[in-house]
């Protein structure tokens, strides 16, 4: 809500310049004046609780805190008195942010200055400072307005992924230079790891501000001086002490056990100067390790431009295998804690209240101890990605417990979760050392992000729990092979090496392979893949009560042939409780299809396969019905597509688009309407529309032809080209979208509308999209405009198929992925697409039911006489979350009509539906994928 400003900038500045009153006496008055300055409602005017003074919040460090001002989905604001330390104020807000729904901006102010910290996920942190004089300028005033009305305007354009990739690329150049100087790989690796830690330490306050950057700047043309100064710094970091007038904390003598410094020439110093300008506090530990390892290891240098394994992919294993049991226990603990707190509050006697308080403390501390007592082993840990991601999840859960304690009136509980819970095994010397630093950087970064400060010295404790050794084969002093001992752990997770039987001999040598085969002769088949040894050894640790749960990756080959024997042994002594039979994973720079498998001693009661709850998981990673054998049907080709991938900031706000559309200047006399279109993503489709537009030069315009549209071209020249030329997309035409989807565009020609569904969605919702709207890659496009087709894909039969063939992301609430290939193109329609008779009564019935469903939904989405705020709540997601009776009935009518088209009963179970659809798919595939009618499944006894 905006109002007419009632305070001019000069009046505001004149009133507040030099004000030295204490925080408590002036903060609310100051904030109200800010609202009056920009014409925004005040907390006193706000009636829906979305803007408030003194917003209650639990500190992540424990205890109850208050944000001085809070606006939902916009900011949390902390005031301090004159000359206060605003860095500490920011740390205070960081402790509140989770309880305040993680607003995108964290603002601190001492009246004379306003400091805005961005808090967007997966972006580099950016700080903007506004002085009173800045508020006299249009730019400063607009920045302040954006804080209140449009935080997105302050979103940094650089992502953590981009800065991490840039850092890794620069270090790869530095590693290459040092090798050209004749240095050995291991000293290079150790030196570069030290440098990267110094850069991280400087940007996170572990080293004095700007110290390392100043050293580089002052010695960049005098290499001997750089070596001497860095020797002194490394020696101080090993034990602590003074570096000139700067006090250096005690880190430890493991990473800095000596003061060796490698000399750099001017090119190397140039690289250091460039990397020192990056935001090392925003480095993503879960991907940096892999990228940096490639820069250190000559055998992996060619993969530097490749994708990395994302945190999201790692979480696919960490969440169900490590976190699921803890989260189930957390639900019980929360209920128990709240019950005890309620009993305490209902008790008047001091003694009884004290007993309840102690009981509450015991319940929460006991659960924290359980989290801190959870040991995790990655027996092929690489550069530590799995270990870091697992540690972060444990830390986040521990903070949830601490926050609940604060909410329930307990005093601060200390954090006890830490890196010492992590165990690793790694044979690669580069990765082994890097894994320790990755874990520590991730841990220290997490502390910094949560405002928890710096741990006690020495900062870096020894991580002897990460071993440099072979995980599956060792030799004693006499050269006799034996099976190495792994550390005992509660959970084993990881990504063991993938090598097929034939490649093993080529990569590892005949002697090693022969000794390995002989050692595991009775447990692993002779020609099994290398990864099978990690599965078998993990299984044996469960049997020996040295581990409870295991989650590992393998190639899909583990589901068949000799490899499957290791899964059969797992089923003989325990069970598989979770698996993805087919998942795209990045291995050595290439995307491969993998299987992910979680197993235990059989205690887990639920079985999840490909995101679908099943009764059992077979050793071929199928359930009772193996839908993975379904084929892609040629009859379904060229209908479904993924929307465009932009590859840069091509999108425009509505106001930007309208301004460009009003512009009539162009060399070719054409209108900008031809290259500016409305844009839509999956969230727009099922939620509140962002009202975004996009510049779209199609698939074939030359740069000269595109430049004739002056204003749109100038915009992307300034915003897109700088991004493209410094990214992995630099070889593509920068004015064209990264993936403009020519096939999709051809299929949509002549259509007035098309069907869209989100790539990932909790509910599988299909909706009409007007043909002039350009969908992005989070939407699957179906190039049909008839109600019949919408009806079939929106039926229960299709949804059951999509949930069986699609993949679930993380937890069930995150949704299922819909694929145009494995999901849509395998689905057998009642008639092969394009062969259905639109006059057939069954087709008419489906079309009628679908049309009625859409009409009812539209009436609910856009009723008359609703306020704008209420209309924003009317989204398809909210509708399907509630699923009112009228919606359920409309779908029921549609489902019956679709079942009639197949000639099937209305009351089939999901399993029976899958069985019939799979049989129909296989029949269509056997006949070349083309069918003029429905091939029916024979009735079985259950019908």
Short mmCIF file of C-alpha atoms in Angstrom, two decimals, residues 56-503:
data_model
loop_
_atom_site.label_atom_id
_atom_site.label_comp_id
_atom_site.label_asym_id
_atom_site.label_seq_id
_atom_site.Cartn_x
_atom_site.Cartn_y
_atom_site.Cartn_z
CA UNK A 56 9.37 -11.63 17.87
CA UNK A 57 12.04 -14.08 16.75
CA UNK A 58 14.09 -16.88 18.21
CA UNK A 59 17.83 -16.39 17.89
CA UNK A 60 19.67 -19.18 16.12
CA UNK A 61 22.13 -19.08 19.00
CA UNK A 62 19.32 -19.54 21.50
CA UNK A 63 17.16 -17.07 23.43
CA UNK A 64 14.35 -14.77 22.42
CA UNK A 65 15.11 -11.74 20.28
CA UNK A 66 13.29 -8.98 18.53
CA UNK A 67 13.68 -7.45 15.11
CA UNK A 68 12.97 -3.74 15.50
CA UNK A 69 10.92 -3.73 12.28
CA UNK A 70 9.83 -6.53 9.98
CA UNK A 71 7.98 -6.60 6.67
CA UNK A 72 6.92 -9.98 5.40
CA UNK A 73 8.84 -11.13 2.31
CA UNK A 74 10.76 -7.84 2.29
CA UNK A 75 13.08 -7.12 5.21
CA UNK A 76 14.06 -7.39 8.83
CA UNK A 77 15.42 -4.13 10.27
CA UNK A 78 17.62 -3.61 13.32
CA UNK A 79 18.35 -0.21 14.84
CA UNK A 80 21.40 0.68 16.93
CA UNK A 81 22.44 3.84 18.68
CA UNK A 82 25.01 6.39 17.49
CA UNK A 83 28.45 4.97 16.65
CA UNK A 84 27.26 1.42 17.32
CA UNK A 85 28.92 -1.55 15.63
CA UNK A 86 26.60 -2.27 12.71
CA UNK A 87 28.56 -5.43 11.90
CA UNK A 88 27.38 -6.88 15.22
CA UNK A 89 23.87 -5.63 14.49
CA UNK A 90 23.92 -7.55 11.21
CA UNK A 91 25.09 -10.69 13.02
CA UNK A 92 22.17 -10.23 15.39
CA UNK A 93 19.73 -10.11 12.48
CA UNK A 94 21.29 -13.24 11.00
CA UNK A 95 20.30 -15.04 14.18
CA UNK A 96 16.70 -13.88 13.78
CA UNK A 97 16.28 -14.47 10.06
CA UNK A 98 15.03 -18.08 10.09
CA UNK A 99 12.32 -17.23 12.61
CA UNK A 100 11.36 -14.21 10.50
CA UNK A 101 10.79 -16.36 7.38
CA UNK A 102 14.18 -15.49 5.89
CA UNK A 103 13.35 -12.10 4.35
CA UNK A 104 15.37 -11.18 1.23
CA UNK A 105 16.89 -8.09 2.89
CA UNK A 106 18.51 -7.59 6.30
CA UNK A 107 18.82 -3.88 7.18
CA UNK A 108 20.74 -2.24 10.01
CA UNK A 109 20.80 1.45 10.87
CA UNK A 110 22.30 3.90 13.37
CA UNK A 111 19.97 6.71 12.17
CA UNK A 112 22.74 8.46 10.25
CA UNK A 113 23.38 5.43 8.04
CA UNK A 114 21.24 2.63 6.60
CA UNK A 115 23.10 -0.53 5.57
CA UNK A 116 21.20 -3.03 3.40
CA UNK A 117 22.44 -6.64 3.26
CA UNK A 118 20.95 -8.98 0.67
CA UNK A 119 19.74 -12.37 1.90
CA UNK A 120 18.67 -14.04 -1.35
CA UNK A 121 19.30 -17.75 -1.68
CA UNK A 122 22.15 -18.84 -3.98
CA UNK A 123 23.39 -15.33 -4.73
CA UNK A 124 26.52 -13.49 -3.74
CA UNK A 125 25.86 -11.27 -0.74
CA UNK A 126 25.76 -7.56 -1.56
CA UNK A 127 25.83 -4.61 0.83
CA UNK A 128 24.41 -1.17 -0.01
CA UNK A 129 24.99 1.78 2.33
CA UNK A 130 22.71 4.83 2.31
CA UNK A 131 23.84 7.97 4.09
CA UNK A 132 21.52 10.89 4.79
CA UNK A 133 23.05 12.68 1.80
CA UNK A 134 22.22 9.67 -0.40
CA UNK A 135 18.55 10.17 0.46
CA UNK A 136 18.73 13.59 -1.17
CA UNK A 137 19.46 11.92 -4.51
CA UNK A 138 16.93 10.18 -6.80
CA UNK A 139 19.04 7.02 -6.84
CA UNK A 140 19.31 6.79 -3.08
CA UNK A 141 15.61 7.44 -2.64
CA UNK A 142 14.77 4.76 -5.22
CA UNK A 143 16.97 2.23 -3.40
CA UNK A 144 15.06 2.96 -0.21
CA UNK A 145 11.73 2.53 -2.03
CA UNK A 146 12.92 -0.81 -3.38
CA UNK A 147 13.60 -2.01 0.16
CA UNK A 148 9.97 -1.35 1.01
CA UNK A 149 8.27 -2.28 -2.25
CA UNK A 150 10.53 -4.29 -4.57
CA UNK A 151 13.39 -6.20 -2.92
CA UNK A 152 13.96 -8.05 -6.20
CA UNK A 153 15.47 -4.85 -7.58
CA UNK A 154 18.34 -5.35 -5.11
CA UNK A 155 18.90 -9.03 -5.95
CA UNK A 156 22.57 -9.51 -6.92
CA UNK A 157 23.01 -10.66 -10.50
CA UNK A 158 25.95 -12.92 -9.61
CA UNK A 159 25.06 -16.33 -8.21
CA UNK A 160 27.14 -18.35 -5.79
CA UNK A 161 27.55 -20.91 -8.56
CA UNK A 162 29.02 -18.30 -10.90
CA UNK A 163 31.52 -16.92 -8.39
CA UNK A 164 32.50 -20.47 -7.40
CA UNK A 165 33.10 -21.48 -11.00
CA UNK A 166 35.11 -18.31 -11.63
CA UNK A 167 37.27 -18.99 -8.57
CA UNK A 168 37.94 -22.56 -9.69
CA UNK A 169 38.85 -21.45 -13.22
CA UNK A 170 41.35 -18.92 -11.93
CA UNK A 171 42.94 -21.45 -9.60
CA UNK A 172 43.23 -23.87 -12.51
CA UNK A 173 45.28 -21.25 -14.37
CA UNK A 174 47.45 -20.77 -11.30
CA UNK A 175 48.00 -24.53 -10.95
CA UNK A 176 48.98 -24.73 -14.62
CA UNK A 177 51.45 -21.87 -14.22
CA UNK A 178 53.14 -23.47 -11.21
CA UNK A 179 53.45 -26.75 -13.07
CA UNK A 180 55.14 -24.91 -15.93
CA UNK A 181 57.60 -23.53 -13.37
CA UNK A 182 58.53 -27.14 -12.58
CA UNK A 183 56.77 -27.49 -9.22
CA UNK A 184 55.47 -30.90 -8.18
CA UNK A 185 51.68 -31.48 -8.06
CA UNK A 186 51.35 -32.13 -4.30
CA UNK A 187 53.23 -28.97 -3.16
CA UNK A 188 51.16 -27.01 -5.68
CA UNK A 189 47.95 -28.45 -4.25
CA UNK A 190 48.96 -27.69 -0.67
CA UNK A 191 50.00 -24.14 -1.51
CA UNK A 192 46.83 -23.36 -3.46
CA UNK A 193 44.62 -24.78 -0.71
CA UNK A 194 46.34 -22.44 1.74
CA UNK A 195 45.78 -19.49 -0.56
CA UNK A 196 42.09 -20.28 -1.01
CA UNK A 197 41.65 -20.58 2.74
CA UNK A 198 43.33 -17.19 3.25
CA UNK A 199 40.96 -15.63 0.71
CA UNK A 200 37.95 -17.20 2.44
CA UNK A 201 39.25 -16.21 5.89
CA UNK A 202 39.71 -12.59 4.82
CA UNK A 203 36.17 -12.25 3.45
CA UNK A 204 34.57 -13.87 6.49
CA UNK A 205 36.46 -11.93 9.15
CA UNK A 206 38.77 -14.74 10.27
CA UNK A 207 41.73 -12.71 9.05
CA UNK A 208 41.90 -8.93 9.59
CA UNK A 209 39.83 -7.11 6.98
CA UNK A 210 41.57 -6.68 3.65
CA UNK A 211 44.88 -8.10 4.90
CA UNK A 212 45.49 -10.67 2.19
CA UNK A 213 44.28 -8.32 -0.54
CA UNK A 214 46.70 -5.64 0.72
CA UNK A 215 49.59 -8.10 0.66
CA UNK A 216 48.86 -8.94 -2.97
CA UNK A 217 48.50 -5.28 -3.97
CA UNK A 218 51.72 -4.20 -2.23
CA UNK A 219 53.91 -7.06 -3.46
CA UNK A 220 52.42 -7.92 -6.87
CA UNK A 221 55.49 -6.52 -8.72
CA UNK A 222 58.01 -7.84 -6.18
CA UNK A 223 57.75 -11.63 -5.98
CA UNK A 224 60.56 -12.12 -3.42
CA UNK A 225 58.75 -9.79 -1.06
CA UNK A 226 55.50 -11.70 -1.64
CA UNK A 227 57.23 -14.95 -0.69
CA UNK A 228 58.78 -13.43 2.45
CA UNK A 229 55.55 -11.80 3.62
CA UNK A 230 53.47 -14.93 3.01
CA UNK A 231 56.01 -17.08 4.89
CA UNK A 232 55.54 -14.78 7.86
CA UNK A 233 51.73 -14.90 7.55
CA UNK A 234 51.64 -18.72 7.26
CA UNK A 235 53.87 -19.10 10.31
CA UNK A 236 51.59 -16.82 12.32
CA UNK A 237 48.47 -18.69 11.16
CA UNK A 238 50.04 -21.93 12.41
CA UNK A 239 50.40 -20.74 16.03
CA UNK A 240 48.77 -17.32 16.26
CA UNK A 241 50.55 -14.03 16.93
CA UNK A 242 51.11 -10.58 15.51
CA UNK A 243 51.68 -9.85 11.85
CA UNK A 244 52.89 -6.27 12.02
CA UNK A 245 50.19 -4.50 14.01
CA UNK A 246 47.53 -7.07 13.09
CA UNK A 247 46.71 -9.92 15.45
CA UNK A 248 46.46 -13.24 13.61
CA UNK A 249 44.30 -15.96 15.10
CA UNK A 250 45.66 -19.41 15.80
CA UNK A 251 44.39 -21.61 12.98
CA UNK A 252 46.44 -24.81 13.30
CA UNK A 253 49.65 -26.52 12.37
CA UNK A 254 48.06 -29.01 10.00
CA UNK A 255 47.09 -26.77 7.12
CA UNK A 256 49.95 -24.42 8.00
CA UNK A 257 52.47 -26.93 9.36
CA UNK A 258 55.29 -25.15 7.54
CA UNK A 259 55.84 -21.76 5.93
CA UNK A 260 56.55 -23.00 2.40
CA UNK A 261 55.52 -20.47 -0.26
CA UNK A 262 55.83 -21.02 -4.01
CA UNK A 263 57.14 -18.08 -6.03
CA UNK A 264 54.79 -16.52 -8.58
CA UNK A 265 55.64 -14.41 -11.59
CA UNK A 266 53.68 -11.35 -12.74
CA UNK A 267 51.07 -13.53 -14.48
CA UNK A 268 50.51 -15.51 -11.30
CA UNK A 269 50.24 -12.34 -9.23
CA UNK A 270 47.70 -10.97 -11.73
CA UNK A 271 45.60 -14.08 -11.18
CA UNK A 272 45.82 -13.67 -7.40
CA UNK A 273 44.77 -10.04 -7.70
CA UNK A 274 41.72 -11.05 -9.75
CA UNK A 275 40.61 -13.82 -7.40
CA UNK A 276 41.06 -11.59 -4.35
CA UNK A 277 38.30 -9.37 -5.77
CA UNK A 278 35.79 -12.25 -5.70
CA UNK A 279 33.39 -12.71 -2.79
CA UNK A 280 34.97 -15.73 -1.11
CA UNK A 281 32.42 -15.65 1.66
CA UNK A 282 29.86 -16.76 -0.92
CA UNK A 283 31.84 -19.71 -2.27
CA UNK A 284 29.64 -22.82 -2.39
CA UNK A 285 31.56 -25.54 -0.51
CA UNK A 286 29.47 -28.39 -1.90
CA UNK A 287 30.59 -27.65 -5.45
CA UNK A 288 33.88 -25.83 -4.99
CA UNK A 289 35.68 -28.97 -3.91
CA UNK A 290 34.95 -30.80 -7.14
CA UNK A 291 35.84 -27.83 -9.34
CA UNK A 292 39.03 -27.07 -7.44
CA UNK A 293 40.06 -30.73 -7.38
CA UNK A 294 39.92 -30.68 -11.18
CA UNK A 295 42.25 -27.69 -11.23
CA UNK A 296 44.77 -29.54 -9.05
CA UNK A 297 44.65 -32.98 -10.65
CA UNK A 298 46.23 -33.02 -14.14
CA UNK A 299 44.17 -36.07 -15.08
CA UNK A 300 40.96 -34.07 -14.56
CA UNK A 301 42.05 -30.75 -16.06
CA UNK A 302 39.91 -31.23 -19.18
CA UNK A 303 36.75 -31.27 -17.02
CA UNK A 304 37.09 -27.72 -15.71
CA UNK A 305 34.25 -26.47 -17.88
CA UNK A 306 32.00 -29.38 -16.96
CA UNK A 307 29.04 -29.33 -14.65
CA UNK A 308 29.43 -30.30 -11.04
CA UNK A 309 27.35 -32.40 -8.72
CA UNK A 310 24.88 -30.00 -7.14
CA UNK A 311 23.83 -29.84 -3.53
CA UNK A 312 20.32 -30.73 -4.67
CA UNK A 313 21.55 -34.01 -6.16
CA UNK A 314 23.56 -34.85 -3.06
CA UNK A 315 20.49 -34.12 -0.94
CA UNK A 316 18.61 -36.83 -2.83
CA UNK A 317 20.69 -39.30 -0.82
CA UNK A 318 21.37 -37.34 2.35
CA UNK A 319 17.71 -36.57 3.08
CA UNK A 320 16.16 -40.08 3.02
CA UNK A 321 19.18 -41.96 4.32
CA UNK A 322 20.58 -39.64 6.99
CA UNK A 323 17.90 -37.09 7.83
CA UNK A 324 14.57 -38.93 7.51
CA UNK A 325 14.87 -40.88 10.81
CA UNK A 326 16.04 -37.77 12.65
CA UNK A 327 13.19 -35.69 11.25
CA UNK A 328 10.65 -38.32 12.31
CA UNK A 329 12.14 -38.24 15.81
CA UNK A 330 12.07 -34.43 15.72
CA UNK A 331 8.30 -34.45 15.14
CA UNK A 332 7.86 -36.54 18.28
CA UNK A 333 10.30 -34.40 20.29
CA UNK A 334 8.51 -31.19 19.30
CA UNK A 335 5.15 -32.55 20.39
CA UNK A 336 6.62 -33.77 23.66
CA UNK A 337 8.41 -30.47 24.32
CA UNK A 338 5.34 -28.34 23.66
CA UNK A 339 3.28 -30.56 25.93
CA UNK A 340 5.79 -30.22 28.78
CA UNK A 341 5.97 -26.44 28.27
CA UNK A 342 2.17 -26.20 28.41
CA UNK A 343 2.13 -28.20 31.64
CA UNK A 344 4.83 -25.93 33.08
CA UNK A 345 2.90 -22.80 32.18
CA UNK A 346 -0.28 -24.20 33.72
CA UNK A 347 1.52 -24.88 37.01
CA UNK A 348 1.55 -22.20 39.66
CA UNK A 349 3.98 -23.80 42.12
CA UNK A 350 7.59 -22.73 41.71
CA UNK A 351 8.94 -26.21 42.47
CA UNK A 352 6.72 -27.94 39.91
CA UNK A 353 7.50 -25.30 37.31
CA UNK A 354 11.19 -25.89 37.91
CA UNK A 355 10.77 -29.63 37.45
CA UNK A 356 8.92 -29.15 34.19
CA UNK A 357 11.57 -26.68 33.04
CA UNK A 358 14.30 -29.21 33.77
CA UNK A 359 12.33 -31.94 32.04
CA UNK A 360 11.91 -29.74 28.96
CA UNK A 361 15.63 -29.04 28.93
CA UNK A 362 16.43 -32.75 29.17
CA UNK A 363 14.15 -33.63 26.27
CA UNK A 364 15.69 -31.07 23.91
CA UNK A 365 19.29 -31.53 25.05
CA UNK A 366 18.90 -35.28 24.66
CA UNK A 367 17.81 -34.85 21.05
CA UNK A 368 20.66 -32.42 20.35
CA UNK A 369 23.03 -35.03 21.78
CA UNK A 370 21.50 -37.61 19.43
CA UNK A 371 22.11 -35.32 16.44
CA UNK A 372 25.66 -34.60 17.61
CA UNK A 373 26.21 -38.31 18.21
CA UNK A 374 25.33 -39.23 14.62
CA UNK A 375 28.53 -40.27 12.85
CA UNK A 376 28.68 -40.15 9.07
CA UNK A 377 31.12 -41.99 6.82
CA UNK A 378 31.79 -41.37 3.15
CA UNK A 379 34.16 -44.19 2.11
CA UNK A 380 34.96 -42.51 -1.22
CA UNK A 381 34.68 -38.92 -0.10
CA UNK A 382 36.47 -37.13 -2.95
CA UNK A 383 36.74 -33.47 -2.07
CA UNK A 384 34.21 -33.72 0.74
CA UNK A 385 30.95 -32.67 -0.93
CA UNK A 386 28.73 -35.32 0.65
CA UNK A 387 30.27 -34.77 4.07
CA UNK A 388 29.76 -31.01 3.97
CA UNK A 389 26.13 -31.26 2.80
CA UNK A 390 25.40 -33.83 5.51
CA UNK A 391 27.00 -31.64 8.19
CA UNK A 392 24.93 -28.63 7.10
CA UNK A 393 21.72 -30.62 7.44
CA UNK A 394 22.65 -31.71 10.96
CA UNK A 395 23.54 -28.13 11.89
CA UNK A 396 20.25 -26.82 10.52
CA UNK A 397 18.28 -29.41 12.46
CA UNK A 398 20.20 -28.64 15.65
CA UNK A 399 19.36 -24.96 15.22
CA UNK A 400 15.69 -25.85 14.88
CA UNK A 401 15.93 -27.55 18.28
CA UNK A 402 17.73 -24.57 19.82
CA UNK A 403 15.15 -22.19 18.36
CA UNK A 404 12.28 -24.23 19.76
CA UNK A 405 13.91 -24.16 23.18
CA UNK A 406 14.14 -20.38 22.99
CA UNK A 407 10.49 -20.15 21.91
CA UNK A 408 9.53 -22.25 24.90
CA UNK A 409 11.45 -20.08 27.35
CA UNK A 410 14.72 -21.95 27.83
CA UNK A 411 18.04 -20.19 28.14
CA UNK A 412 20.60 -20.54 25.42
CA UNK A 413 21.65 -24.06 24.46
CA UNK A 414 25.09 -24.40 22.95
CA UNK A 415 25.71 -25.82 19.50
CA UNK A 416 27.62 -29.10 19.71
CA UNK A 417 27.28 -30.45 16.15
CA UNK A 418 30.57 -30.18 14.31
CA UNK A 419 33.04 -31.56 11.75
CA UNK A 420 34.35 -34.17 14.16
CA UNK A 421 31.23 -36.26 13.38
CA UNK A 422 32.42 -36.75 9.81
CA UNK A 423 34.57 -39.63 8.63
CA UNK A 424 35.98 -40.07 5.16
CA UNK A 425 38.22 -42.29 3.08
CA UNK A 426 39.91 -41.00 -0.06
CA UNK A 427 42.73 -42.46 -2.13
CA UNK A 428 43.43 -39.36 -4.24
CA UNK A 429 46.06 -37.18 -2.56
CA UNK A 430 44.66 -33.94 -3.98
CA UNK A 431 41.10 -34.68 -2.96
CA UNK A 432 42.05 -35.95 0.51
CA UNK A 433 43.54 -32.67 1.70
CA UNK A 434 40.88 -30.63 -0.06
CA UNK A 435 38.08 -32.61 1.64
CA UNK A 436 39.25 -31.42 5.05
CA UNK A 437 39.35 -27.79 3.94
CA UNK A 438 35.97 -28.09 2.19
CA UNK A 439 34.38 -29.31 5.41
CA UNK A 440 35.97 -26.56 7.48
CA UNK A 441 35.11 -23.79 5.02
CA UNK A 442 31.54 -25.05 4.92
CA UNK A 443 31.31 -25.19 8.71
CA UNK A 444 32.82 -21.74 9.24
CA UNK A 445 30.64 -20.30 6.50
CA UNK A 446 27.56 -21.77 8.17
CA UNK A 447 28.54 -20.18 11.50
CA UNK A 448 29.06 -16.82 9.78
CA UNK A 449 25.75 -17.01 7.89
CA UNK A 450 23.90 -17.65 11.14
CA UNK A 451 25.60 -14.85 13.05
CA UNK A 452 27.30 -17.28 15.41
CA UNK A 453 30.72 -15.72 15.17
CA UNK A 454 34.06 -17.49 15.24
CA UNK A 455 34.85 -20.75 17.08
CA UNK A 456 37.47 -20.95 19.79
CA UNK A 457 41.09 -21.14 18.75
CA UNK A 458 42.62 -23.04 17.16
CA UNK A 459 40.08 -22.30 14.46
CA UNK A 460 40.82 -25.44 12.45
CA UNK A 461 40.79 -28.57 14.56
CA UNK A 462 42.53 -31.62 13.16
CA UNK A 463 40.34 -33.78 10.92
CA UNK A 464 42.21 -37.06 11.27
CA UNK A 465 38.86 -38.74 10.73
CA UNK A 466 39.33 -38.24 6.97
CA UNK A 467 41.84 -40.90 5.93
CA UNK A 468 44.14 -41.01 2.91
CA UNK A 469 43.89 -44.69 1.97
CA UNK A 470 42.37 -47.28 -0.33
CA UNK A 471 38.90 -48.15 0.92
CA UNK A 472 38.61 -51.71 -0.41
CA UNK A 473 42.11 -53.19 -0.74
CA UNK A 474 45.32 -52.84 1.28
CA UNK A 475 48.63 -54.68 1.50
CA UNK A 476 50.59 -55.48 4.66
CA UNK A 477 54.35 -55.20 5.06
CA UNK A 478 54.83 -58.55 3.34
CA UNK A 479 52.67 -57.53 0.39
CA UNK A 480 49.75 -59.72 1.42
CA UNK A 481 46.33 -58.22 0.50
CA UNK A 482 43.78 -57.58 3.21
CA UNK A 483 40.46 -55.81 3.58
CA UNK A 484 40.92 -52.33 5.12
CA UNK A 485 39.00 -51.43 8.25
CA UNK A 486 36.50 -48.60 7.92
CA UNK A 487 35.54 -46.32 10.82
CA UNK A 488 32.34 -47.29 12.61
CA UNK A 489 29.50 -44.93 11.67
CA UNK A 490 25.75 -44.60 11.97
CA UNK A 491 25.25 -43.71 8.32
CA UNK A 492 27.35 -44.47 5.24
CA UNK A 493 26.75 -42.25 2.21
CA UNK A 494 28.66 -41.41 -0.92
CA UNK A 495 29.47 -41.70 -4.57
CA UNK A 496 31.94 -44.59 -5.04
CA UNK A 497 33.98 -44.79 -8.26
CA UNK A 498 32.25 -46.14 -11.35
CA UNK A 499 34.36 -48.56 -13.35
CA UNK A 500 33.04 -51.48 -15.35
CA UNK A 501 34.69 -54.88 -15.19
CA UNK A 502 36.67 -54.38 -18.41
CA UNK A 503 37.83 -50.85 -17.59
#
